Amino acid sequence: NENNLIRLVYSKSNRGPFMIDSYTNFYVESLGYGVKFLGNESLNLPTMNMIELGYRANISEKVLVDFEFFRTNMSDISTFEPVSFETDPQGTAVLNFAYLNNDLKVRQTGASFNVNWAPVRALKFRFFGTVQHTELEDYDMKISPPGIDPSTGTFKLTTYERQNTDHTRTPSFYGGATANWRPLDRLSVFAHVYYMGEQTYRHEVASYNEEIGSTTIDPRTIFNLKIGYEVINGVNLFVNGRNIFNSEQDEFGFTDQIGGLYLAGLNFNF
């Protein structure tokens, strides 16, 4: 009926092909070594299958709720790896890189909610959040990089250790709330709080040196506030604070900490 909606969705999508993946073919030489980069016209396209079950309800004129459960499966992920080592007719050692499909499968299960509440006409709240869990199957963790074995003088390709593991680079929970208050026709107050759970950022370097290649990003809460006043029609005076409590926690691995940003000004709408 008009106040209750149940939805069931199944979808399948794939990434489009890229010319560089399929047709790369170039060679560079430096310090007596050669590197050849090769495309692969037989690559399978990365594919995601998703199923979603949702429910939306108008509980009353003041409350709207929406819940959904989802499951995604991703496969045929492409990667660019060293695949062989050879010596060309001139005696130059050449390392060949190529695009390949690996056996990795990524499965994510989660649930989201969204609640809109308007206790009075001039005040509106929104609450939202997502809980998720991501698993990796047949994940090839790099153990050692390609290079020359000093003991034998021969070239070694990358070595891997296949494992099934949880994916911790995405937070297990993120969400927040907003409040929009208009105490006067020309005055508006908008507040926003956002929370993101713990994540582990892992750079390629971590495959060979975990200490310098990975970092844990602690849970982070950000508060934003904007107040606007329409002085005359089309002219708005505003003050805007983003990260108003000046939290300097890391937001992304190995990047600058982002502090508070405080703005004030006029908007002209013609």
Short mmCIF file of C-alpha atoms in Angstrom, two decimals:
data_model
loop_
_atom_site.label_atom_id
_atom_site.label_comp_id
_atom_site.label_asym_id
_atom_site.label_seq_id
_atom_site.Cartn_x
_atom_site.Cartn_y
_atom_site.Cartn_z
CA ASN A 1 0.00 0.00 0.00
CA GLU A 2 1.03 3.67 -0.11
CA ASN A 3 2.47 3.57 3.41
CA ASN A 4 4.47 0.35 3.13
CA LEU A 5 6.85 -0.80 0.43
CA ILE A 6 8.84 -4.04 0.26
CA ARG A 7 11.49 -4.29 -2.45
CA LEU A 8 13.62 -7.18 -3.67
CA VAL A 9 16.41 -6.42 -6.13
CA TYR A 10 18.87 -8.63 -7.95
CA SER A 11 21.43 -7.01 -10.22
CA LYS A 12 24.51 -7.98 -12.16
CA SER A 13 27.00 -5.46 -13.49
CA ASN A 14 30.50 -5.43 -14.85
CA ARG A 15 33.23 -2.90 -15.39
CA GLY A 16 33.73 -1.80 -18.98
CA PRO A 17 36.93 -2.75 -20.81
CA PHE A 18 39.89 -0.37 -20.91
CA MET A 19 42.25 -0.05 -23.85
CA ILE A 20 45.32 -0.08 -21.60
CA ASP A 21 44.28 -3.43 -20.07
CA SER A 22 43.74 -5.04 -23.46
CA TYR A 23 46.29 -3.49 -25.80
CA THR A 24 49.26 -2.26 -23.74
CA ASN A 25 52.48 -3.15 -25.53
CA PHE A 26 55.60 -1.12 -24.80
CA TYR A 27 59.15 -1.64 -23.67
CA VAL A 28 61.54 0.41 -21.55
CA GLU A 29 65.19 -0.20 -20.74
CA SER A 30 67.29 1.26 -17.94
CA LEU A 31 70.55 0.37 -16.21
CA GLY A 32 71.01 -2.65 -18.45
CA TYR A 33 67.61 -4.19 -17.70
CA GLY A 34 64.42 -4.18 -19.79
CA VAL A 35 60.78 -4.13 -18.74
CA LYS A 36 57.97 -5.08 -21.10
CA PHE A 37 54.33 -4.19 -20.41
CA LEU A 38 51.73 -6.42 -22.07
CA GLY A 39 47.96 -6.17 -22.40
CA ASN A 40 45.55 -9.09 -22.42
CA GLU A 41 42.72 -9.21 -24.95
CA SER A 42 41.24 -12.28 -23.23
CA LEU A 43 40.56 -10.66 -19.85
CA ASN A 44 37.21 -11.39 -18.22
CA LEU A 45 35.50 -8.21 -17.05
CA PRO A 46 35.25 -7.71 -13.27
CA THR A 47 31.66 -8.60 -12.35
CA MET A 48 29.49 -7.85 -9.33
CA ASN A 49 26.28 -9.65 -8.38
CA MET A 50 24.07 -8.02 -5.77
CA ILE A 51 20.88 -8.97 -3.97
CA GLU A 52 19.01 -6.47 -1.81
CA LEU A 53 15.93 -6.76 0.38
CA GLY A 54 14.43 -3.51 1.64
CA TYR A 55 11.43 -2.17 3.52
CA ARG A 56 10.13 1.41 3.64
CA ALA A 57 7.28 2.61 5.81
CA ASN A 58 5.47 5.86 6.49
CA ILE A 59 4.80 5.21 10.16
CA SER A 60 3.03 8.54 10.45
CA GLU A 61 3.07 11.96 8.81
CA LYS A 62 6.14 12.72 10.91
CA VAL A 63 8.18 9.52 10.61
CA LEU A 64 9.57 7.71 7.56
CA VAL A 65 11.81 4.64 8.01
CA ASP A 66 13.82 2.66 5.48
CA PHE A 67 15.80 -0.53 6.09
CA GLU A 68 17.73 -2.69 3.67
CA PHE A 69 19.86 -5.82 3.76
CA PHE A 70 22.38 -6.46 1.01
CA ARG A 71 24.84 -9.07 -0.20
CA THR A 72 27.35 -8.53 -3.00
CA ASN A 73 29.77 -10.92 -4.71
CA MET A 74 32.59 -9.69 -6.92
CA SER A 75 34.83 -11.85 -9.12
CA ASP A 76 37.13 -11.76 -12.17
CA ILE A 77 39.12 -8.90 -10.67
CA SER A 78 42.02 -7.89 -12.89
CA THR A 79 45.55 -7.23 -11.69
CA PHE A 80 48.86 -6.12 -13.22
CA GLU A 81 51.73 -8.40 -12.21
CA PRO A 82 55.19 -9.60 -13.30
CA VAL A 83 54.65 -12.90 -15.09
CA SER A 84 57.95 -14.00 -16.63
CA PHE A 85 61.63 -13.24 -16.98
CA GLU A 86 63.66 -13.75 -20.14
CA THR A 87 66.83 -12.75 -21.96
CA ASP A 88 66.41 -11.11 -25.37
CA PRO A 89 68.69 -11.85 -28.38
CA GLN A 90 70.98 -8.96 -27.41
CA GLY A 91 71.54 -10.51 -24.00
CA THR A 92 69.41 -7.99 -22.05
CA ALA A 93 67.47 -9.34 -19.09
CA VAL A 94 63.78 -8.49 -19.56
CA LEU A 95 60.96 -8.63 -16.98
CA ASN A 96 57.47 -9.05 -18.47
CA PHE A 97 54.42 -7.51 -16.78
CA ALA A 98 50.88 -8.41 -17.90
CA TYR A 99 47.23 -7.88 -17.00
CA LEU A 100 45.61 -11.00 -15.57
CA ASN A 101 42.40 -12.14 -13.91
CA ASN A 102 43.10 -13.46 -10.44
CA ASP A 103 41.05 -15.93 -8.40
CA LEU A 104 40.08 -13.41 -5.73
CA LYS A 105 36.42 -13.30 -4.73
CA VAL A 106 35.06 -10.47 -2.60
CA ARG A 107 31.86 -10.93 -0.59
CA GLN A 108 30.20 -8.16 1.38
CA THR A 109 27.19 -8.50 3.65
CA GLY A 110 25.51 -5.62 5.41
CA ALA A 111 22.46 -3.65 6.44
CA SER A 112 21.53 0.02 6.24
CA PHE A 113 18.90 2.16 7.89
CA ASN A 114 17.51 5.63 7.31
CA VAL A 115 15.01 7.39 9.57
CA ASN A 116 13.42 10.77 8.85
CA TRP A 117 11.57 12.45 11.71
CA ALA A 118 9.83 15.83 11.64
CA PRO A 119 8.39 16.45 15.12
CA VAL A 120 7.24 19.94 14.06
CA ARG A 121 7.12 21.68 10.70
CA ALA A 122 10.19 23.82 11.39
CA LEU A 123 12.41 20.99 12.63
CA LYS A 124 13.55 17.90 10.74
CA PHE A 125 15.91 15.12 11.79
CA ARG A 126 17.57 12.38 9.78
CA PHE A 127 19.43 9.36 11.17
CA PHE A 128 21.36 6.94 8.95
CA GLY A 129 23.93 4.19 9.19
CA THR A 130 25.40 1.10 7.58
CA VAL A 131 26.83 -2.06 9.14
CA GLN A 132 28.96 -4.18 6.82
CA HIS A 133 31.37 -7.08 6.74
CA THR A 134 33.68 -7.89 3.83
CA GLU A 135 35.40 -11.23 3.19
CA LEU A 136 38.20 -12.10 0.78
CA GLU A 137 38.43 -15.62 -0.64
CA ASP A 138 41.55 -16.84 -2.48
CA TYR A 139 43.40 -13.63 -1.72
CA ASP A 140 47.03 -13.82 -2.86
CA MET A 141 49.03 -11.88 -0.31
CA LYS A 142 52.42 -10.80 -1.62
CA ILE A 143 55.31 -12.13 0.43
CA SER A 144 58.35 -10.94 -1.51
CA PRO A 145 58.83 -8.60 -4.49
CA PRO A 146 60.41 -9.52 -7.82
CA GLY A 147 64.16 -9.08 -7.96
CA ILE A 148 67.58 -10.61 -8.31
CA ASP A 149 68.48 -13.38 -5.88
CA PRO A 150 71.91 -12.28 -4.61
CA SER A 151 72.89 -15.83 -3.72
CA THR A 152 72.38 -17.22 -7.23
CA GLY A 153 72.29 -14.14 -9.45
CA THR A 154 69.02 -15.34 -10.98
CA PHE A 155 65.77 -13.43 -11.20
CA LYS A 156 62.86 -14.31 -8.92
CA LEU A 157 59.21 -13.46 -9.54
CA THR A 158 56.87 -12.22 -6.83
CA THR A 159 55.95 -14.88 -4.28
CA TYR A 160 52.46 -15.13 -2.79
CA GLU A 161 50.61 -16.76 0.05
CA ARG A 162 46.98 -17.60 -0.71
CA GLN A 163 44.56 -17.04 2.15
CA ASN A 164 40.96 -16.39 3.10
CA THR A 165 40.63 -13.35 5.32
CA ASP A 166 38.42 -10.47 6.44
CA HIS A 167 38.83 -7.19 4.61
CA THR A 168 39.49 -4.42 7.15
CA ARG A 169 40.12 -1.53 4.77
CA THR A 170 36.43 -0.61 4.92
CA PRO A 171 34.82 0.36 8.27
CA SER A 172 32.42 -2.10 9.84
CA PHE A 173 30.06 0.82 10.64
CA TYR A 174 29.53 4.34 9.38
CA GLY A 175 26.62 6.68 9.86
CA GLY A 176 25.41 9.89 11.36
CA ALA A 177 22.58 12.33 11.82
CA THR A 178 21.40 15.70 10.56
CA ALA A 179 19.11 18.35 11.99
CA ASN A 180 17.52 21.16 10.00
CA TRP A 181 15.80 23.89 12.03
CA ARG A 182 14.03 26.98 10.71
CA PRO A 183 12.99 29.01 13.77
CA LEU A 184 12.19 31.96 11.47
CA ASP A 185 11.22 32.10 7.82
CA ARG A 186 14.57 33.67 6.90
CA LEU A 187 16.79 31.87 9.44
CA SER A 188 18.02 28.30 9.04
CA VAL A 189 20.30 26.17 11.22
CA PHE A 190 21.77 22.95 9.84
CA ALA A 191 23.79 20.57 12.03
CA HIS A 192 25.48 17.39 10.88
CA VAL A 193 27.41 14.68 12.74
CA TYR A 194 29.19 11.85 10.95
CA TYR A 195 30.92 8.79 12.38
CA MET A 196 33.22 6.30 10.65
CA GLY A 197 34.56 3.19 12.36
CA GLU A 198 38.09 1.84 12.46
CA GLN A 199 39.86 0.98 9.22
CA THR A 200 43.23 -0.46 8.26
CA TYR A 201 44.95 1.23 5.35
CA ARG A 202 47.43 -1.06 3.66
CA HIS A 203 49.76 0.17 0.92
CA GLU A 204 51.48 -2.07 -1.61
CA VAL A 205 54.71 -1.63 0.38
CA ALA A 206 53.11 -3.51 3.28
CA SER A 207 53.45 -6.72 1.29
CA TYR A 208 57.17 -6.56 2.01
CA ASN A 209 57.35 -4.34 5.10
CA GLU A 210 54.24 -4.24 7.26
CA GLU A 211 55.62 -1.56 9.60
CA ILE A 212 55.98 1.16 6.97
CA GLY A 213 53.22 0.02 4.63
CA SER A 214 50.12 -0.17 6.84
CA THR A 215 48.42 2.00 9.41
CA THR A 216 45.27 1.83 11.53
CA ILE A 217 42.83 4.71 11.15
CA ASP A 218 40.99 5.15 14.44
CA PRO A 219 37.22 5.77 14.62
CA ARG A 220 36.45 9.39 13.75
CA THR A 221 33.50 11.66 14.50
CA ILE A 222 33.02 14.94 12.63
CA PHE A 223 30.62 17.75 13.58
CA ASN A 224 29.52 20.36 11.06
CA LEU A 225 27.29 23.40 11.57
CA LYS A 226 25.89 25.98 9.15
CA ILE A 227 23.70 28.98 9.99
CA GLY A 228 22.14 31.03 7.22
CA TYR A 229 20.01 34.16 7.17
CA GLU A 230 18.24 35.56 4.12
CA VAL A 231 18.85 39.30 4.46
CA ILE A 232 16.70 40.13 1.44
CA ASN A 233 15.34 37.97 -1.34
CA GLY A 234 18.28 36.32 -3.11
CA VAL A 235 20.93 37.47 -0.61
CA ASN A 236 21.96 35.03 2.14
CA LEU A 237 24.41 35.66 4.96
CA PHE A 238 26.03 32.50 6.33
CA VAL A 239 28.58 31.11 8.76
CA ASN A 240 29.76 27.57 8.15
CA GLY A 241 31.94 25.37 10.36
CA ARG A 242 33.23 22.04 9.08
CA ASN A 243 34.83 19.82 11.70
CA ILE A 244 33.92 22.50 14.21
CA PHE A 245 35.76 20.88 17.13
CA ASN A 246 38.98 20.80 15.08
CA SER A 247 39.56 17.04 15.33
CA GLU A 248 42.93 16.19 13.81
CA GLN A 249 42.55 12.43 13.66
CA ASP A 250 43.73 10.71 10.50
CA GLU A 251 41.03 10.40 7.87
CA PHE A 252 43.05 8.48 5.29
CA GLY A 253 46.28 6.53 5.46
CA PHE A 254 49.57 8.45 5.15
CA THR A 255 47.95 11.79 4.30
CA ASP A 256 47.77 15.16 6.04
CA GLN A 257 45.51 15.56 9.04
CA ILE A 258 42.53 17.76 8.25
CA GLY A 259 41.56 20.25 10.95
CA GLY A 260 38.58 22.57 11.23
CA LEU A 261 37.44 24.86 8.43
CA TYR A 262 35.47 28.01 9.32
CA LEU A 263 33.77 30.11 6.67
CA ALA A 264 31.56 33.19 6.55
CA GLY A 265 30.15 35.09 3.61
CA LEU A 266 27.28 36.05 1.39
CA ASN A 267 25.47 34.06 -1.28
CA PHE A 268 23.78 35.92 -4.11
CA ASN A 269 21.07 34.12 -6.08
CA PHE A 270 19.76 35.85 -9.18
#
